[in-house]
PDB file of C-alpha atoms in Angstrom:
ATOM      1  CA  UNK C   1      -8.476  70.297  11.172  1.00 50.00           C
ATOM      2  CA  UNK C   2      -9.770  72.289   8.230  1.00 58.00           C
ATOM      3  CA  UNK C   3      -9.582  69.264   5.852  1.00 62.00           C
ATOM      4  CA  UNK C   4     -11.075  66.781   8.609  1.00 61.00           C
ATOM      5  CA  UNK C   5     -14.440  65.451   7.449  1.00 70.00           C
ATOM      6  CA  UNK C   6     -17.354  65.890   9.581  1.00 72.00           C
ATOM      7  CA  UNK C   7     -17.983  62.190  10.011  1.00 77.00           C
ATOM      8  CA  UNK C   8     -14.211  61.738  11.233  1.00 77.00           C
ATOM      9  CA  UNK C   9     -14.840  64.533  13.906  1.00 73.00           C
ATOM     10  CA  UNK C  10     -13.766  63.384  17.544  1.00 76.00           C
ATOM     11  CA  UNK C  11     -14.757  65.560  20.423  1.00 74.00           C
ATOM     12  CA  UNK C  12     -13.020  65.226  23.839  1.00 78.00           C
ATOM     13  CA  UNK C  13     -15.035  63.287  26.686  1.00 79.00           C
ATOM     14  CA  UNK C  14     -15.203  66.476  28.642  1.00 80.00           C
ATOM     15  CA  UNK C  15     -16.152  68.768  25.754  1.00 84.00           C
ATOM     16  CA  UNK C  16     -19.102  70.376  27.794  1.00 92.00           C
ATOM     17  CA  UNK C  17     -17.082  70.287  31.297  1.00 93.00           C
ATOM     18  CA  UNK C  18     -18.884  72.689  33.652  1.00 91.00           C
ATOM     19  CA  UNK C  19     -21.185  74.499  30.872  1.00 96.00           C
ATOM     20  CA  UNK C  20     -24.518  75.031  32.022  1.00 97.00           C
ATOM     21  CA  UNK C  21     -26.867  73.906  29.230  1.00 97.00           C
ATOM     22  CA  UNK C  22     -30.633  74.458  29.349  1.00 96.00           C
ATOM     23  CA  UNK C  23     -32.566  71.592  27.143  1.00 97.00           C
ATOM     24  CA  UNK C  24     -36.012  72.328  26.374  1.00 95.00           C
ATOM     25  CA  UNK C  25     -38.297  69.296  25.514  1.00 95.00           C
ATOM     26  CA  UNK C  26     -35.795  67.013  27.514  1.00 97.00           C
ATOM     27  CA  UNK C  27     -38.254  64.344  28.194  1.00 96.00           C
ATOM     28  CA  UNK C  28     -38.520  62.692  24.731  1.00 95.00           C
ATOM     29  CA  UNK C  29     -36.713  62.099  21.404  1.00 95.00           C
ATOM     30  CA  UNK C  30     -33.969  64.282  20.357  1.00 96.00           C
ATOM     31  CA  UNK C  31     -34.134  66.503  23.714  1.00 97.00           C
ATOM     32  CA  UNK C  32     -33.800  63.489  25.820  1.00 97.00           C
ATOM     33  CA  UNK C  33     -30.683  62.069  23.658  1.00 97.00           C
ATOM     34  CA  UNK C  34     -29.123  65.549  23.905  1.00 97.00           C
ATOM     35  CA  UNK C  35     -29.672  65.604  27.597  1.00 97.00           C
ATOM     36  CA  UNK C  36     -28.079  62.462  28.146  1.00 96.00           C
ATOM     37  CA  UNK C  37     -25.118  62.941  25.989  1.00 94.00           C
ATOM     38  CA  UNK C  38     -24.451  66.747  27.190  1.00 95.00           C
ATOM     39  CA  UNK C  39     -24.382  65.133  30.687  1.00 95.00           C
ATOM     40  CA  UNK C  40     -22.013  62.427  29.710  1.00 92.00           C
ATOM     41  CA  UNK C  41     -19.703  65.226  28.432  1.00 92.00           C
ATOM     42  CA  UNK C  42     -19.589  66.979  31.629  1.00 93.00           C
ATOM     43  CA  UNK C  43     -22.300  69.636  31.350  1.00 96.00           C
ATOM     44  CA  UNK C  44     -24.582  70.808  34.167  1.00 96.00           C
ATOM     45  CA  UNK C  45     -27.621  69.945  32.412  1.00 97.00           C
ATOM     46  CA  UNK C  46     -30.895  71.875  33.188  1.00 97.00           C
ATOM     47  CA  UNK C  47     -33.753  69.574  31.978  1.00 98.00           C
ATOM     48  CA  UNK C  48     -37.003  71.389  30.906  1.00 96.00           C
ATOM     49  CA  UNK C  49     -40.184  69.806  30.258  1.00 95.00           C
ATOM     50  CA  UNK C  50     -44.036  70.022  30.927  1.00 94.00           C
ATOM     51  CA  UNK C  51     -44.155  66.328  32.367  1.00 96.00           C
ATOM     52  CA  UNK C  52     -42.905  65.902  35.850  1.00 96.00           C
ATOM     53  CA  UNK C  53     -42.845  61.994  35.821  1.00 97.00           C
ATOM     54  CA  UNK C  54     -40.637  62.169  32.663  1.00 97.00           C
ATOM     55  CA  UNK C  55     -38.482  64.764  33.845  1.00 97.00           C
ATOM     56  CA  UNK C  56     -37.860  62.885  37.189  1.00 97.00           C
ATOM     57  CA  UNK C  57     -37.030  59.814  35.078  1.00 97.00           C
ATOM     58  CA  UNK C  58     -34.326  61.455  32.879  1.00 97.00           C
ATOM     59  CA  UNK C  59     -33.192  63.000  35.776  1.00 98.00           C
ATOM     60  CA  UNK C  60     -32.624  59.769  37.531  1.00 97.00           C
ATOM     61  CA  UNK C  61     -31.051  58.249  34.473  1.00 96.00           C
ATOM     62  CA  UNK C  62     -28.527  61.094  34.190  1.00 97.00           C
ATOM     63  CA  UNK C  63     -27.737  60.812  38.136  1.00 96.00           C
ATOM     64  CA  UNK C  64     -26.895  57.236  37.983  1.00 96.00           C
ATOM     65  CA  UNK C  65     -23.856  57.965  35.658  1.00 91.00           C
ATOM     66  CA  UNK C  66     -20.931  58.744  38.098  1.00 89.00           C
ATOM     67  CA  UNK C  67     -19.336  60.930  35.409  1.00 85.00           C
ATOM     68  CA  UNK C  68     -22.263  63.059  35.103  1.00 91.00           C
ATOM     69  CA  UNK C  69     -23.095  66.103  37.162  1.00 92.00           C
ATOM     70  CA  UNK C  70     -26.472  66.175  39.056  1.00 94.00           C
ATOM     71  CA  UNK C  71     -28.922  67.704  36.547  1.00 96.00           C
ATOM     72  CA  UNK C  72     -31.707  70.230  37.575  1.00 96.00           C
ATOM     73  CA  UNK C  73     -35.303  70.197  36.637  1.00 96.00           C
ATOM     74  CA  UNK C  74     -36.932  73.048  35.206  1.00 94.00           C
ATOM     75  CA  UNK C  75     -40.705  72.403  34.683  1.00 93.00           C
ATOM     76  CA  UNK C  76     -42.576  74.875  32.690  1.00 92.00           C
ATOM     77  CA  UNK C  77     -45.430  74.465  30.091  1.00 92.00           C
ATOM     78  CA  UNK C  78     -44.681  76.692  26.938  1.00 91.00           C
ATOM     79  CA  UNK C  79     -48.354  76.207  25.896  1.00 88.00           C
ATOM     80  CA  UNK C  80     -49.654  78.148  28.827  1.00 89.00           C
ATOM     81  CA  UNK C  81     -46.863  79.759  30.373  1.00 87.00           C
ATOM     82  CA  UNK C  82     -47.270  83.722  31.305  1.00 86.00           C
ATOM     83  CA  UNK C  83     -44.300  86.064  30.859  1.00 86.00           C
ATOM     84  CA  UNK C  84     -43.747  85.994  34.714  1.00 91.00           C
ATOM     85  CA  UNK C  85     -42.947  82.230  34.291  1.00 91.00           C
ATOM     86  CA  UNK C  86     -40.289  82.866  31.999  1.00 89.00           C
ATOM     87  CA  UNK C  87     -38.794  85.774  34.230  1.00 90.00           C
ATOM     88  CA  UNK C  88     -38.972  83.314  36.883  1.00 93.00           C
ATOM     89  CA  UNK C  89     -37.187  80.656  35.164  1.00 90.00           C
ATOM     90  CA  UNK C  90     -34.532  83.159  34.059  1.00 90.00           C
ATOM     91  CA  UNK C  91     -33.958  84.209  37.684  1.00 92.00           C
ATOM     92  CA  UNK C  92     -33.836  80.803  38.934  1.00 92.00           C
ATOM     93  CA  UNK C  93     -31.054  79.793  36.438  1.00 91.00           C
ATOM     94  CA  UNK C  94     -29.105  83.021  37.220  1.00 91.00           C
ATOM     95  CA  UNK C  95     -29.493  82.354  40.871  1.00 92.00           C
ATOM     96  CA  UNK C  96     -28.312  78.676  40.634  1.00 92.00           C
ATOM     97  CA  UNK C  97     -25.742  78.995  38.000  1.00 91.00           C
ATOM     98  CA  UNK C  98     -24.756  82.379  37.491  1.00 88.00           C
ATOM     99  CA  UNK C  99     -24.898  82.046  33.664  1.00 91.00           C
ATOM    100  CA  UNK C 100     -26.290  80.016  30.911  1.00 93.00           C
ATOM    101  CA  UNK C 101     -23.688  78.780  28.304  1.00 95.00           C
ATOM    102  CA  UNK C 102     -25.992  76.939  25.894  1.00 95.00           C
ATOM    103  CA  UNK C 103     -29.766  76.686  25.011  1.00 93.00           C
ATOM    104  CA  UNK C 104     -30.990  73.697  23.006  1.00 95.00           C
ATOM    105  CA  UNK C 105     -34.593  74.238  22.113  1.00 94.00           C
ATOM    106  CA  UNK C 106     -36.177  70.865  21.360  1.00 94.00           C
ATOM    107  CA  UNK C 107     -39.686  71.578  22.910  1.00 92.00           C
ATOM    108  CA  UNK C 108     -42.047  72.042  20.061  1.00 90.00           C
ATOM    109  CA  UNK C 109     -45.599  71.074  18.676  1.00 88.00           C
ATOM    110  CA  UNK C 110     -46.572  70.343  15.117  1.00 88.00           C
ATOM    111  CA  UNK C 111     -50.058  71.420  15.078  1.00 87.00           C
ATOM    112  CA  UNK C 112     -52.240  70.721  12.032  1.00 86.00           C
ATOM    113  CA  UNK C 113     -51.040  69.484   8.755  1.00 89.00           C
ATOM    114  CA  UNK C 114     -53.683  71.360   6.573  1.00 87.00           C
ATOM    115  CA  UNK C 115     -53.860  74.054   4.287  1.00 90.00           C
ATOM    116  CA  UNK C 116     -52.995  77.551   5.679  1.00 87.00           C
ATOM    117  CA  UNK C 117     -56.407  78.980   4.990  1.00 90.00           C
ATOM    118  CA  UNK C 118     -58.133  76.315   6.812  1.00 91.00           C
ATOM    119  CA  UNK C 119     -55.601  76.604   9.805  1.00 90.00           C
ATOM    120  CA  UNK C 120     -57.259  77.325  13.270  1.00 91.00           C
ATOM    121  CA  UNK C 121     -55.891  80.759  14.350  1.00 92.00           C
ATOM    122  CA  UNK C 122     -55.705  79.674  17.867  1.00 91.00           C
ATOM    123  CA  UNK C 123     -53.764  76.630  17.285  1.00 91.00           C
ATOM    124  CA  UNK C 124     -51.541  78.819  14.898  1.00 90.00           C
ATOM    125  CA  UNK C 125     -50.669  81.022  18.053  1.00 90.00           C
ATOM    126  CA  UNK C 126     -49.929  78.056  20.170  1.00 89.00           C
ATOM    127  CA  UNK C 127     -47.481  76.621  17.783  1.00 91.00           C
ATOM    128  CA  UNK C 128     -45.962  80.116  17.111  1.00 91.00           C
ATOM    129  CA  UNK C 129     -45.667  80.523  20.878  1.00 88.00           C
ATOM    130  CA  UNK C 130     -44.052  77.153  21.834  1.00 90.00           C
ATOM    131  CA  UNK C 131     -41.727  76.831  18.781  1.00 89.00           C
ATOM    132  CA  UNK C 132     -41.008  80.530  18.363  1.00 89.00           C
ATOM    133  CA  UNK C 133     -41.778  82.847  21.079  1.00 87.00           C
ATOM    134  CA  UNK C 134     -40.857  80.702  24.003  1.00 86.00           C
ATOM    135  CA  UNK C 135     -37.088  80.315  22.999  1.00 83.00           C
ATOM    136  CA  UNK C 136     -36.928  83.968  22.177  1.00 83.00           C
ATOM    137  CA  UNK C 137     -38.285  84.963  25.783  1.00 81.00           C
TER     138      UNK C 137
END
């Protein structure tokens, strides 16, 4: 396997069987694609996002696949979440799943594309909180 090129890599169809994977930002883009694929590979997916309608849509899309385990929704807005919200999420995951085998952090905000000396400090704090502090906590 050491000489195998990455573009020739093949993974088993149940590579993530019974693994508990939290995917932040699971409602759009890369997070959504990873949630769908992780579920197809056997993971118990915990779908995170801040939009209930989008979370329910991806939940339903995963649920209709008979090979996928039923996902769980974890709604939390990282921009406004208090430390108690993170503790509550963690406790809920431990109560429902006993452990977390993986975290895929796809939730993020871009902020302004401007010179640093013109950057709004409040927006800077939001960007750092969502992109860096949230996955740490």
